mmCIF file of C-alpha atoms and ligand atoms in Angstrom:
data_model
loop_
_atom_site.group_PDB
_atom_site.id
_atom_site.type_symbol
_atom_site.label_atom_id
_atom_site.label_comp_id
_atom_site.label_asym_id
_atom_site.label_seq_id
_atom_site.Cartn_x
_atom_site.Cartn_y
_atom_site.Cartn_z
ATOM 1 C CA MET A 1 0.000 0.000 0.000
ATOM 2 C CA SER A 2 1.312 3.491 -0.844
ATOM 3 C CA PRO A 3 2.123 5.765 2.065
ATOM 4 C CA VAL A 4 -0.245 8.704 2.636
ATOM 5 C CA VAL A 5 2.671 10.934 1.675
ATOM 6 C CA GLY A 6 6.111 9.744 0.578
ATOM 7 C CA LEU A 7 9.156 11.958 0.226
ATOM 8 C CA TRP A 8 12.280 10.580 -1.368
ATOM 9 C CA GLY A 9 15.507 12.569 -1.672
ATOM 10 C CA VAL A 10 13.615 15.804 -1.118
ATOM 11 C CA GLU A 11 15.673 18.989 -0.970
ATOM 12 C CA LYS A 12 14.637 22.593 -0.606
ATOM 13 C CA VAL A 13 16.985 25.450 -1.390
ATOM 14 C CA PHE A 14 15.428 28.901 -1.176
ATOM 15 C CA GLY A 15 16.304 31.676 -3.631
ATOM 16 C CA SER A 16 18.386 33.244 -0.862
ATOM 17 C CA GLY A 17 20.658 30.173 -1.044
ATOM 18 C CA VAL A 18 19.491 28.739 2.301
ATOM 19 C CA ARG A 19 19.489 24.924 2.229
ATOM 20 C CA ALA A 20 16.354 24.492 4.290
ATOM 21 C CA LEU A 21 16.161 20.756 3.556
ATOM 22 C CA ALA A 22 19.055 18.483 2.690
ATOM 23 C CA PRO A 23 17.874 15.196 1.201
ATOM 24 C CA VAL A 24 14.941 14.003 3.297
ATOM 25 C CA ASP A 25 13.323 10.573 3.024
ATOM 26 C CA LEU A 26 10.037 10.124 4.865
ATOM 27 C CA GLU A 27 7.058 7.834 4.388
ATOM 28 C CA ILE A 28 3.923 8.760 6.318
ATOM 29 C CA GLN A 29 1.718 5.716 6.882
ATOM 30 C CA PRO A 30 -2.072 5.806 7.410
ATOM 31 C CA GLY A 31 -3.094 6.543 10.999
ATOM 32 C CA GLU A 32 0.326 7.711 12.140
ATOM 33 C CA PHE A 33 0.627 10.718 14.424
ATOM 34 C CA ILE A 34 4.003 12.173 13.507
ATOM 35 C CA SER A 35 5.635 15.091 15.300
ATOM 36 C CA LEU A 36 8.470 17.120 13.804
ATOM 37 C CA ILE A 37 10.778 18.540 16.441
ATOM 38 C CA GLY A 38 14.186 20.227 16.306
ATOM 39 C CA PRO A 39 16.018 23.503 16.837
ATOM 40 C CA SER A 40 14.682 26.732 15.383
ATOM 41 C CA GLY A 41 15.470 27.038 11.673
ATOM 42 C CA CYS A 42 15.992 23.288 11.111
ATOM 43 C CA GLY A 43 13.297 23.204 8.445
ATOM 44 C CA LYS A 44 10.225 21.858 10.291
ATOM 45 C CA SER A 45 7.829 24.377 8.729
ATOM 46 C CA THR A 46 9.508 23.980 5.348
ATOM 47 C CA LEU A 47 9.087 20.198 5.493
ATOM 48 C CA LEU A 48 5.428 20.585 6.499
ATOM 49 C CA LYS A 49 4.869 23.012 3.616
ATOM 50 C CA VAL A 50 6.493 20.610 1.153
ATOM 51 C CA ILE A 51 4.119 17.909 2.447
ATOM 52 C CA ALA A 52 1.234 20.374 1.975
ATOM 53 C CA SER A 53 2.521 21.204 -1.522
ATOM 54 C CA ILE A 54 2.741 24.866 -0.516
ATOM 55 C CA HIS A 55 6.473 24.751 -1.340
ATOM 56 C CA PRO A 56 7.685 22.789 -4.360
ATOM 57 C CA PRO A 57 10.859 20.822 -3.564
ATOM 58 C CA THR A 58 14.068 21.813 -5.356
ATOM 59 C CA ALA A 59 14.958 18.143 -5.864
ATOM 60 C CA GLY A 60 13.519 14.737 -5.080
ATOM 61 C CA LEU A 61 10.115 13.142 -5.328
ATOM 62 C CA VAL A 62 6.916 13.660 -3.327
ATOM 63 C CA ARG A 63 3.853 11.468 -3.751
ATOM 64 C CA TRP A 64 0.431 11.805 -2.144
ATOM 65 C CA TRP A 65 -1.432 8.497 -1.909
ATOM 66 C CA GLY A 66 0.945 7.232 -4.571
ATOM 67 C CA ARG A 67 0.111 9.978 -7.079
ATOM 68 C CA ASP A 68 1.179 13.518 -7.854
ATOM 69 C CA PHE A 69 -0.501 16.456 -6.148
ATOM 70 C CA THR A 70 -2.985 17.163 -8.947
ATOM 71 C CA HIS A 71 -4.892 14.036 -7.848
ATOM 72 C CA VAL A 72 -5.393 15.209 -4.252
ATOM 73 C CA GLY A 73 -8.999 16.330 -3.841
ATOM 74 C CA SER A 74 -10.233 15.022 -7.161
ATOM 75 C CA GLU A 75 -9.910 11.403 -5.981
ATOM 76 C CA GLY A 76 -11.525 11.995 -2.625
ATOM 77 C CA HIS A 77 -8.345 12.465 -0.581
ATOM 78 C CA ARG A 78 -8.197 15.652 1.418
ATOM 79 C CA MET A 79 -5.582 17.518 3.399
ATOM 80 C CA ALA A 80 -6.053 20.314 5.923
ATOM 81 C CA PHE A 81 -3.482 22.726 7.347
ATOM 82 C CA VAL A 82 -3.656 24.431 10.751
ATOM 83 C CA PHE A 83 -1.277 27.352 11.278
ATOM 84 C CA GLN A 84 0.137 28.655 14.554
ATOM 85 C CA ASP A 85 -2.145 31.670 14.356
ATOM 86 C CA PRO A 86 -5.871 30.830 14.298
ATOM 87 C CA THR A 87 -6.433 33.357 11.417
ATOM 88 C CA LEU A 88 -10.176 33.732 11.932
ATOM 89 C CA MET A 89 -12.249 36.354 10.116
ATOM 90 C CA PRO A 90 -13.104 38.784 12.963
ATOM 91 C CA TRP A 91 -16.345 39.969 11.338
ATOM 92 C CA ALA A 92 -17.765 36.460 10.902
ATOM 93 C CA ARG A 93 -19.431 34.263 13.519
ATOM 94 C CA VAL A 94 -17.728 31.047 14.639
ATOM 95 C CA GLU A 95 -20.031 28.923 12.459
ATOM 96 C CA ASP A 96 -19.311 31.091 9.397
ATOM 97 C CA ASN A 97 -15.560 30.878 9.998
ATOM 98 C CA VAL A 98 -15.730 27.093 10.226
ATOM 99 C CA ARG A 99 -17.922 26.849 7.114
ATOM 100 C CA LEU A 100 -15.385 28.754 4.968
ATOM 101 C CA PRO A 101 -13.710 25.706 3.303
ATOM 102 C CA LEU A 102 -17.164 24.338 2.398
ATOM 103 C CA ASP A 103 -18.255 27.745 1.037
ATOM 104 C CA LEU A 104 -15.149 27.721 -1.140
ATOM 105 C CA GLU A 105 -16.264 24.338 -2.478
ATOM 106 C CA ARG A 106 -19.765 25.799 -3.072
ATOM 107 C CA VAL A 107 -21.398 23.325 -0.691
ATOM 108 C CA PRO A 108 -24.966 24.602 -0.040
ATOM 109 C CA VAL A 109 -25.355 26.160 3.434
ATOM 110 C CA SER A 110 -28.138 23.704 4.319
ATOM 111 C CA THR A 111 -25.801 20.734 3.604
ATOM 112 C CA ALA A 112 -22.848 22.402 5.313
ATOM 113 C CA ALA A 113 -24.680 23.380 8.532
ATOM 114 C CA PRO A 114 -24.733 19.899 10.150
ATOM 115 C CA GLN A 115 -21.086 19.335 9.160
ATOM 116 C CA VAL A 116 -20.109 22.663 10.758
ATOM 117 C CA ARG A 117 -22.003 21.783 13.938
ATOM 118 C CA ALA A 118 -20.400 18.321 14.073
ATOM 119 C CA ALA A 119 -16.877 19.755 13.610
ATOM 120 C CA LEU A 120 -17.451 22.307 16.376
ATOM 121 C CA GLU A 121 -18.872 19.632 18.673
ATOM 122 C CA GLN A 122 -15.777 17.491 18.038
ATOM 123 C CA VAL A 123 -13.636 20.256 19.541
ATOM 124 C CA GLY A 124 -16.091 20.995 22.368
ATOM 125 C CA LEU A 125 -17.424 24.258 20.925
ATOM 126 C CA GLY A 126 -20.964 23.264 20.045
ATOM 127 C CA HIS A 127 -22.260 26.023 22.334
ATOM 128 C CA VAL A 128 -20.553 29.040 20.688
ATOM 129 C CA LEU A 129 -21.686 28.735 17.065
ATOM 130 C CA ARG A 130 -23.103 32.274 16.995
ATOM 131 C CA HIS A 131 -20.218 33.950 18.848
ATOM 132 C CA TYR A 132 -17.700 36.234 17.160
ATOM 133 C CA PRO A 133 -13.934 35.508 17.479
ATOM 134 C CA ALA A 134 -13.453 38.500 19.806
ATOM 135 C CA GLN A 135 -15.741 36.774 22.328
ATOM 136 C CA LEU A 136 -13.509 33.666 22.485
ATOM 137 C CA SER A 137 -10.438 32.835 24.587
ATOM 138 C CA GLY A 138 -7.134 32.004 22.845
ATOM 139 C CA GLY A 139 -7.743 28.274 23.288
ATOM 140 C CA MET A 140 -11.287 28.559 21.889
ATOM 141 C CA LYS A 141 -9.994 30.452 18.842
ATOM 142 C CA MET A 142 -7.490 27.677 18.194
ATOM 143 C CA ARG A 143 -10.209 25.036 18.570
ATOM 144 C CA THR A 144 -12.309 26.989 16.060
ATOM 145 C CA SER A 145 -9.367 26.903 13.669
ATOM 146 C CA ILE A 146 -9.071 23.127 14.191
ATOM 147 C CA ALA A 147 -12.820 22.708 13.585
ATOM 148 C CA ARG A 148 -12.382 24.615 10.308
ATOM 149 C CA ALA A 149 -9.708 22.059 9.328
ATOM 150 C CA LEU A 150 -11.857 19.092 10.396
ATOM 151 C CA VAL A 151 -15.019 20.253 8.620
ATOM 152 C CA THR A 152 -13.746 18.948 5.272
ATOM 153 C CA ARG A 153 -13.133 15.529 6.896
ATOM 154 C CA PRO A 154 -9.449 15.432 5.914
ATOM 155 C CA ASP A 155 -7.450 12.218 5.531
ATOM 156 C CA LEU A 156 -4.300 14.110 6.443
ATOM 157 C CA LEU A 157 -4.063 16.877 9.035
ATOM 158 C CA LEU A 158 -0.990 19.129 9.039
ATOM 159 C CA MET A 159 -0.418 21.413 12.027
ATOM 160 C CA ASP A 160 2.400 23.920 12.552
ATOM 161 C CA GLU A 161 2.836 24.653 16.267
ATOM 162 C CA PRO A 162 -0.894 25.127 16.747
ATOM 163 C CA PHE A 163 -0.692 25.467 20.535
ATOM 164 C CA GLY A 164 2.647 27.300 20.785
ATOM 165 C CA ALA A 165 1.078 30.578 21.858
ATOM 166 C CA LEU A 166 -1.151 29.073 24.560
ATOM 167 C CA ASP A 167 -0.500 28.690 28.292
ATOM 168 C CA GLU A 168 0.674 25.267 29.448
ATOM 169 C CA PHE A 169 -2.593 24.304 31.108
ATOM 170 C CA THR A 170 -4.649 25.068 27.981
ATOM 171 C CA ARG A 171 -2.075 23.376 25.775
ATOM 172 C CA ASP A 172 -2.194 20.172 27.862
ATOM 173 C CA ARG A 173 -5.987 20.132 27.663
ATOM 174 C CA LEU A 174 -5.996 20.692 23.895
ATOM 175 C CA ASP A 175 -3.305 18.040 23.448
ATOM 176 C CA GLY A 176 -5.618 15.578 25.227
ATOM 177 C CA GLU A 177 -8.524 16.535 22.946
ATOM 178 C CA MET A 178 -6.308 16.386 19.856
ATOM 179 C CA ALA A 179 -5.013 12.920 20.740
ATOM 180 C CA ARG A 180 -8.535 11.611 21.308
ATOM 181 C CA LEU A 181 -9.720 13.082 18.014
ATOM 182 C CA CYS A 182 -6.837 11.796 15.928
ATOM 183 C CA TYR A 183 -6.480 8.309 17.442
ATOM 184 C CA GLU A 184 -10.226 7.600 17.646
ATOM 185 C CA ASN A 185 -10.703 8.602 14.010
ATOM 186 C CA GLY A 186 -7.465 7.032 12.738
ATOM 187 C CA LEU A 187 -6.559 10.443 11.329
ATOM 188 C CA THR A 188 -3.079 10.718 9.824
ATOM 189 C CA THR A 189 -1.421 13.763 11.373
ATOM 190 C CA VAL A 190 1.861 15.647 11.056
ATOM 191 C CA PHE A 191 2.388 18.077 13.911
ATOM 192 C CA VAL A 192 5.235 20.572 14.352
ATOM 193 C CA THR A 193 6.153 21.442 17.924
ATOM 194 C CA HIS A 194 8.961 22.888 20.033
ATOM 195 C CA SER A 195 7.830 20.918 23.065
ATOM 196 C CA LEU A 196 9.270 17.464 23.545
ATOM 197 C CA TYR A 197 6.603 16.749 26.203
ATOM 198 C CA GLU A 198 3.888 17.547 23.674
ATOM 199 C CA ALA A 199 5.647 15.402 21.057
ATOM 200 C CA VAL A 200 5.836 12.401 23.412
ATOM 201 C CA PHE A 201 2.263 12.839 24.605
ATOM 202 C CA LEU A 202 0.761 13.015 21.123
ATOM 203 C CA SER A 203 2.885 11.013 18.751
ATOM 204 C CA SER A 204 3.273 7.490 17.528
ATOM 205 C CA ARG A 205 6.507 8.630 15.824
ATOM 206 C CA VAL A 206 8.678 11.644 16.599
ATOM 207 C CA ILE A 207 10.988 12.858 13.824
ATOM 208 C CA VAL A 208 13.981 14.717 15.240
ATOM 209 C CA MET A 209 15.497 17.229 12.836
ATOM 210 C CA ALA A 210 18.897 18.938 12.808
ATOM 211 C CA ALA A 211 19.842 22.257 11.232
ATOM 212 C CA ASN A 212 22.321 23.685 8.715
ATOM 213 C CA PRO A 213 21.165 22.183 6.489
ATOM 214 C CA GLY A 214 17.779 20.957 7.705
ATOM 215 C CA ARG A 215 17.538 17.179 7.745
ATOM 216 C CA ILE A 216 16.152 14.208 9.644
ATOM 217 C CA PHE A 217 18.542 13.303 12.454
ATOM 218 C CA GLY A 218 16.665 10.411 13.984
ATOM 219 C CA GLU A 219 13.267 9.138 14.958
ATOM 220 C CA TYR A 220 11.602 7.852 18.098
ATOM 221 C CA HIS A 221 8.649 5.462 18.147
ATOM 222 C CA ILE A 222 5.922 5.425 20.787
ATOM 223 C CA ASP A 223 3.299 2.683 21.041
ATOM 224 C CA PRO A 224 0.153 4.070 19.371
ATOM 225 C CA ALA A 225 -1.979 1.852 21.629
ATOM 226 C CA ILE A 226 -1.062 3.877 24.731
ATOM 227 C CA ARG A 227 -4.043 5.895 25.972
ATOM 228 C CA ARG A 228 -3.130 9.569 25.805
ATOM 229 C CA ASP A 229 -4.538 10.697 29.145
ATOM 230 C CA ASP A 230 -3.384 12.326 32.384
ATOM 231 C CA ALA A 231 -2.262 8.956 33.755
ATOM 232 C CA PHE A 232 0.117 8.612 30.790
ATOM 233 C CA ARG A 233 1.448 12.137 31.333
ATOM 234 C CA LEU A 234 2.213 11.301 34.977
ATOM 235 C CA SER A 235 3.657 7.835 34.337
ATOM 236 C CA ASP A 236 7.280 6.715 34.697
ATOM 237 C CA GLY A 237 7.137 5.524 31.095
ATOM 238 C CA PHE A 238 6.327 9.039 29.916
ATOM 239 C CA ALA A 239 9.227 10.517 31.923
ATOM 240 C CA HIS A 240 11.541 7.876 30.513
ATOM 241 C CA MET A 241 10.502 8.619 26.920
ATOM 242 C CA CYS A 242 10.958 12.371 27.505
ATOM 243 C CA ARG A 243 14.506 11.724 28.768
ATOM 244 C CA ASP A 244 15.347 9.570 25.729
ATOM 245 C CA LEU A 245 13.965 12.128 23.333
ATOM 246 C CA SER A 246 15.667 14.997 25.145
ATOM 247 C CA GLN A 247 18.995 13.244 24.671
ATOM 248 C CA MET A 248 18.367 12.731 20.949
ATOM 249 C CA LEU A 249 17.351 16.376 20.629
ATOM 250 C CA THR A 250 20.526 17.549 22.358
ATOM 251 C CA GLU A 251 22.599 15.454 19.954
ATOM 252 C CA ALA A 252 20.634 16.856 16.993
ATOM 253 C CA THR A 253 21.200 20.389 18.225
ATOM 254 C CA HIS A 254 24.943 19.837 18.386
ATOM 255 C CA ALA A 255 25.193 17.977 15.114
ATOM 256 C CA THR A 256 26.731 19.511 12.049
ATOM 257 C CA PHE A 257 26.238 18.191 8.565
ATOM 258 C CA ALA A 258 29.770 16.865 8.262
ATOM 259 C CA GLY A 259 29.905 15.238 11.658
ATOM 260 C CA ALA A 260 26.300 14.117 12.078
ATOM 261 C CA GLU A 261 25.451 10.508 12.681
ATOM 262 C CA GLY A 262 22.066 9.017 12.002
ATOM 263 C CA VAL A 263 21.218 11.189 9.023
ATOM 264 C CA ASN A 264 18.051 9.899 7.418
ATOM 265 C CA PRO A 265 18.069 6.544 9.222
HETATM 266 N N1 ATP B 1 10.193 31.563 2.284
HETATM 267 C C1 ATP B 1 11.495 31.481 2.630
HETATM 268 N N2 ATP B 1 12.447 32.104 1.925
HETATM 269 C C2 ATP B 1 13.751 32.002 2.251
HETATM 270 N N3 ATP B 1 14.213 31.299 3.310
HETATM 271 C C3 ATP B 1 13.304 30.667 4.067
HETATM 272 C C4 ATP B 1 11.899 30.723 3.778
HETATM 273 N N4 ATP B 1 11.237 29.986 4.704
HETATM 274 C C5 ATP B 1 12.188 29.505 5.520
HETATM 275 N N5 ATP B 1 13.415 29.895 5.146
HETATM 276 C C6 ATP B 1 14.694 29.544 5.800
HETATM 277 O O1 ATP B 1 14.776 28.128 5.798
HETATM 278 C C7 ATP B 1 15.289 27.656 7.038
HETATM 279 C C8 ATP B 1 14.284 26.742 7.683
HETATM 280 O O2 ATP B 1 13.162 27.519 8.076
HETATM 281 P P1 ATP B 1 11.851 26.905 8.738
HETATM 282 O O3 ATP B 1 10.887 28.009 8.897
HETATM 283 O O4 ATP B 1 11.426 25.728 7.968
HETATM 284 O O5 ATP B 1 12.430 26.429 10.142
HETATM 285 P P2 ATP B 1 11.646 25.899 11.436
HETATM 286 O O6 ATP B 1 12.311 24.645 11.862
HETATM 287 O O7 ATP B 1 10.190 25.848 11.164
HETATM 288 O O8 ATP B 1 11.982 27.048 12.491
HETATM 289 P P3 ATP B 1 11.107 27.557 13.756
HETATM 290 O O9 ATP B 1 11.235 26.491 14.799
HETATM 291 O O10 ATP B 1 11.793 28.816 14.165
HETATM 292 O O11 ATP B 1 9.695 27.777 13.285
HETATM 293 C C9 ATP B 1 15.637 28.891 7.847
HETATM 294 O O12 ATP B 1 17.010 29.190 7.650
HETATM 295 C C10 ATP B 1 14.764 29.966 7.245
HETATM 296 O O13 ATP B 1 15.361 31.236 7.382
HETATM 297 MG MG1 MG B 2 8.511 26.860 11.924
#
C-alpha cells in the first residue's frame, strides 16, 4: 500500500541560497501521528509546507497516496493545514468561519450546517456557534481553527505549532482533545512542535530534525496503543521517553552536517 505521503531525496533550497532541507526521506503511513521537532530554523515548517505542496521541492520526489498532487482532492483524498495563528475572520461568527472551506467548495449552506455543527462539537465548541472571534479565549480560537480544518473531513491533518502561543494548562488540555480526536478517528497527522513533552504525549513517531542544512537526524517510536490521558502524562514511562527524546534532541542540536550521525536513518 502506498504511504499517505512519501518523500524521497527531497531537498529545498530557497532563492536566498538557504538549504532548508538536505535530502529528506520520509514515508507517512495511514493513521500515524508524527511530530516534527528540532532547533529553530531546522526546516520543520519547510518540510510541512512541502508535504502540503505549498512549497515545491528543489529536488527529489513527493507522492500523495501514490500519485502527484494534482490528484489530491479530485480522488476523494483531502488535506487540511492548521497554522500557529488561528487566522479567523473577525467579522464572521464562529459557524461562518468554520464553514469557509465548504463555502469555497460551493457546498450549499443547508448541507454544510450539520457538518459545521459536528466539527465544532468534536472540539467541544458546540455552544458558541453564533459567537464572534473576539468573544472567544485564545484556546477557543485555536479550537475553532481546528474545527475549520476538520469540517472537510481530511485524511491528512498538518499542524504547525498550533498550541505554541497558549499557556501550558490550555495546551495540555488541547493536546488531550487532539489525541482523542486523531487516534479515535485514525486520522493521519503531522504536527510541528517545540515541546518534547507535547511530542511524546501526542505522537506514535517523533521525527527529530537537525539544522544547517535541515535534515532528519533520527526518529523515536511510541506505542500508538497507549491511551493519551493524564495517567500517561504522569507515568514513569512518559518521563523515561521524555529523557530519551531529550537526549536525541541535544545530539541533533549539536550535530553539524559533516559530523552528524544518524542522518536519514
Ligand atoms: N520563504 C522562505 N524564503 C527564504 N528562506 C526561508 C523561507 N522559509 C524559511 N526559510 C529559511 O529556511 C530555514 C528553515 O526555516 P523553517 O521556517 O522551515 O524552520 P523551522 O524549523 O520551522 O523554524 P522555527 O522552529 O523557528 O519555526 C531557515 O534558515 C529559514 O530562514
Ligand atoms: Mg517553523
